[in-house]
């Protein structure tokens, strides 16, 4: 999609520190990390928010979780624990409108989040 930051990363037009990729998803380090491990996992297909996910995306969205598991293992945090977060909409703090899963780890994480 034109004018979407994350679509431009999928296209290779904007550089990304990629840690994981397959036919369906791309994962890269967050430019403003909130924890020692802070990775974003995105579907290569443009979907703006969780509100825009449809039934045919079910498998694709599941692949974000499978990628999270693989990444946690590769980053060495699978056993100590990690958090996955999908912000949906402005009040939740979504700032990039291409759906993405945050993977956060490497420090104690507070609950509930702010
Ligand atoms: P949101 O706030 O939408 O849930 O998360 C968007 C995330 O994208 C933020 O954590 C922000 O730091 C990250 N981000 C924004 N611009 C860029 C960029 O150009 N490169 C990378 N790697 N991350 C970005
Ligand atoms: Zn996009």
CSV table of C-alpha atoms and ligand atoms in Angstrom, one decimal:
chain,number,residue,atom,x,y,z
A,1,UNK,CA,0.0,0.0,0.0
A,2,UNK,CA,1.3,3.5,-0.9
A,3,UNK,CA,2.4,5.7,2.0
A,4,UNK,CA,2.6,2.8,4.5
A,5,UNK,CA,5.9,2.7,6.4
A,6,UNK,CA,5.7,-1.0,7.0
A,7,UNK,CA,4.7,-1.8,3.4
A,8,UNK,CA,7.8,0.1,2.3
A,9,UNK,CA,9.9,-2.1,4.6
A,10,UNK,CA,8.3,-5.2,3.1
A,11,UNK,CA,9.2,-3.8,-0.4
A,12,UNK,CA,12.8,-3.1,0.7
A,13,UNK,CA,12.4,0.7,0.0
A,14,UNK,CA,13.1,1.5,3.7
A,15,UNK,CA,15.8,-0.4,5.6
A,16,UNK,CA,14.9,-2.6,8.5
A,17,UNK,CA,17.0,-4.6,10.9
A,18,UNK,CA,15.3,-7.9,9.9
A,19,UNK,CA,15.5,-10.8,12.4
A,20,UNK,CA,13.0,-13.2,10.8
A,21,UNK,CA,11.2,-13.5,7.5
A,22,UNK,CA,9.1,-16.0,5.6
A,23,UNK,CA,6.6,-15.8,2.7
A,24,UNK,CA,3.9,-14.3,4.9
A,25,UNK,CA,5.6,-12.3,7.7
A,26,UNK,CA,8.5,-10.0,8.3
A,27,UNK,CA,10.0,-9.2,11.7
A,28,UNK,CA,12.5,-6.4,12.5
A,29,UNK,CA,13.9,-4.6,15.5
A,30,UNK,CA,11.9,-1.6,16.8
A,31,UNK,CA,13.6,1.7,16.1
A,32,UNK,CA,12.7,2.9,19.6
A,33,UNK,CA,13.1,-0.1,21.8
A,34,UNK,CA,11.1,-0.3,25.0
A,35,UNK,CA,13.0,-3.3,26.3
A,36,UNK,CA,16.3,-5.0,25.5
A,37,UNK,CA,14.4,-7.2,23.1
A,38,UNK,CA,11.8,-5.3,21.1
A,39,UNK,CA,10.8,-6.7,17.8
A,40,UNK,CA,7.9,-6.0,15.5
A,41,UNK,CA,6.3,-8.8,13.5
A,42,UNK,CA,4.1,-7.8,10.6
A,43,UNK,CA,2.1,-9.6,7.9
A,44,UNK,CA,3.5,-8.8,4.5
A,45,UNK,CA,-0.1,-8.2,3.4
A,46,UNK,CA,-1.3,-4.7,4.3
A,47,UNK,CA,-4.0,-4.8,7.0
A,48,UNK,CA,-4.4,-1.5,8.8
A,49,UNK,CA,-5.6,-2.5,12.3
A,50,UNK,CA,-6.9,-5.5,14.1
A,51,UNK,CA,-10.4,-4.1,13.3
A,52,UNK,CA,-9.7,-4.8,9.7
A,53,UNK,CA,-8.7,-8.5,10.1
A,54,UNK,CA,-11.2,-10.8,8.3
A,55,UNK,CA,-11.8,-14.5,8.4
A,56,UNK,CA,-9.5,-15.2,5.5
A,57,UNK,CA,-6.6,-13.6,7.5
A,58,UNK,CA,-7.0,-16.1,10.4
A,59,UNK,CA,-4.1,-18.3,9.2
A,60,UNK,CA,-2.0,-15.2,8.5
A,61,UNK,CA,-2.6,-13.8,12.0
A,62,UNK,CA,-1.7,-17.1,13.5
A,63,UNK,CA,1.6,-17.0,11.8
A,64,UNK,CA,2.5,-13.8,13.7
A,65,UNK,CA,2.3,-15.9,16.9
A,66,UNK,CA,4.4,-18.7,15.3
A,67,UNK,CA,7.0,-16.1,14.3
A,68,UNK,CA,6.9,-14.7,17.9
A,69,UNK,CA,7.7,-18.1,19.3
A,70,UNK,CA,10.6,-18.7,16.9
A,71,UNK,CA,12.0,-15.2,17.5
A,72,UNK,CA,11.8,-15.6,21.3
A,73,UNK,CA,13.8,-18.8,21.0
A,74,UNK,CA,16.4,-17.2,18.7
A,75,UNK,CA,16.7,-14.2,21.1
A,76,UNK,CA,17.2,-16.5,24.0
A,77,UNK,CA,14.2,-15.3,26.0
A,78,UNK,CA,11.7,-18.1,25.4
A,79,UNK,CA,12.2,-19.7,28.8
A,80,UNK,CA,12.4,-16.5,30.9
A,81,UNK,CA,9.4,-15.0,29.2
A,82,UNK,CA,8.3,-12.4,26.8
A,83,UNK,CA,5.2,-10.3,26.0
A,84,UNK,CA,3.3,-10.0,22.7
A,85,UNK,CA,1.2,-6.9,22.2
A,86,UNK,CA,-1.0,-5.7,19.4
A,87,UNK,CA,-2.2,-2.1,19.8
A,88,UNK,CA,-5.4,-1.3,18.0
A,89,UNK,CA,-6.4,2.3,17.4
A,90,UNK,CA,-5.3,5.6,18.8
A,91,UNK,CA,-6.3,5.1,22.4
A,92,UNK,CA,-4.3,1.9,22.6
A,93,UNK,CA,-1.3,3.8,21.2
A,94,UNK,CA,-1.2,2.5,17.7
A,95,UNK,CA,0.9,4.8,15.7
A,96,UNK,CA,1.6,2.8,12.5
A,97,UNK,CA,-1.5,1.7,10.7
A,98,UNK,CA,-0.2,-1.6,9.4
A,99,UNK,CA,-1.1,-4.3,11.9
A,100,UNK,CA,1.9,-5.5,13.9
A,101,UNK,CA,2.8,-7.6,16.9
A,102,UNK,CA,5.3,-6.3,19.4
A,103,UNK,CA,7.6,-8.8,21.1
A,104,UNK,CA,9.1,-7.4,24.3
A,105,UNK,CA,11.5,-9.2,26.6
A,106,UNK,CA,14.8,-8.9,28.5
A,107,UNK,CA,13.5,-7.0,31.5
A,108,UNK,CA,10.7,-7.4,34.1
A,109,UNK,CA,7.5,-6.2,32.4
A,110,UNK,CA,4.9,-4.4,34.5
A,111,UNK,CA,1.2,-5.5,34.5
A,112,UNK,CA,-1.2,-3.9,33.8
A,113,UNK,CA,0.6,-1.9,31.1
A,114,UNK,CA,0.0,1.9,31.2
B,1,LIG,P1,2.5,1.1,17.6
B,1,LIG,O1,2.7,2.3,18.5
B,1,LIG,O2,1.8,1.5,16.4
B,1,LIG,O3,1.9,-0.1,18.3
B,1,LIG,O4,3.9,0.6,17.3
B,1,LIG,C1,4.7,1.2,16.2
B,1,LIG,C2,6.1,0.9,16.5
B,1,LIG,O5,6.8,1.2,15.3
B,1,LIG,C3,6.7,1.8,17.6
B,1,LIG,O6,7.2,1.0,18.6
B,1,LIG,C4,7.8,2.6,16.9
B,1,LIG,O7,9.0,2.8,17.7
B,1,LIG,C5,8.1,1.7,15.7
B,1,LIG,N1,8.6,2.4,14.5
B,1,LIG,C6,8.1,3.6,14.0
B,1,LIG,N2,8.8,3.9,12.9
B,1,LIG,C7,9.7,2.9,12.7
B,1,LIG,C8,10.8,2.8,11.8
B,1,LIG,O8,11.0,3.5,10.8
B,1,LIG,N3,11.6,1.6,11.9
B,1,LIG,C9,11.4,0.7,12.9
B,1,LIG,N4,12.2,-0.3,12.9
B,1,LIG,N5,10.4,0.9,13.8
B,1,LIG,C10,9.6,2.0,13.7
B,2,LIG,ZN1,1.1,-1.5,5.0
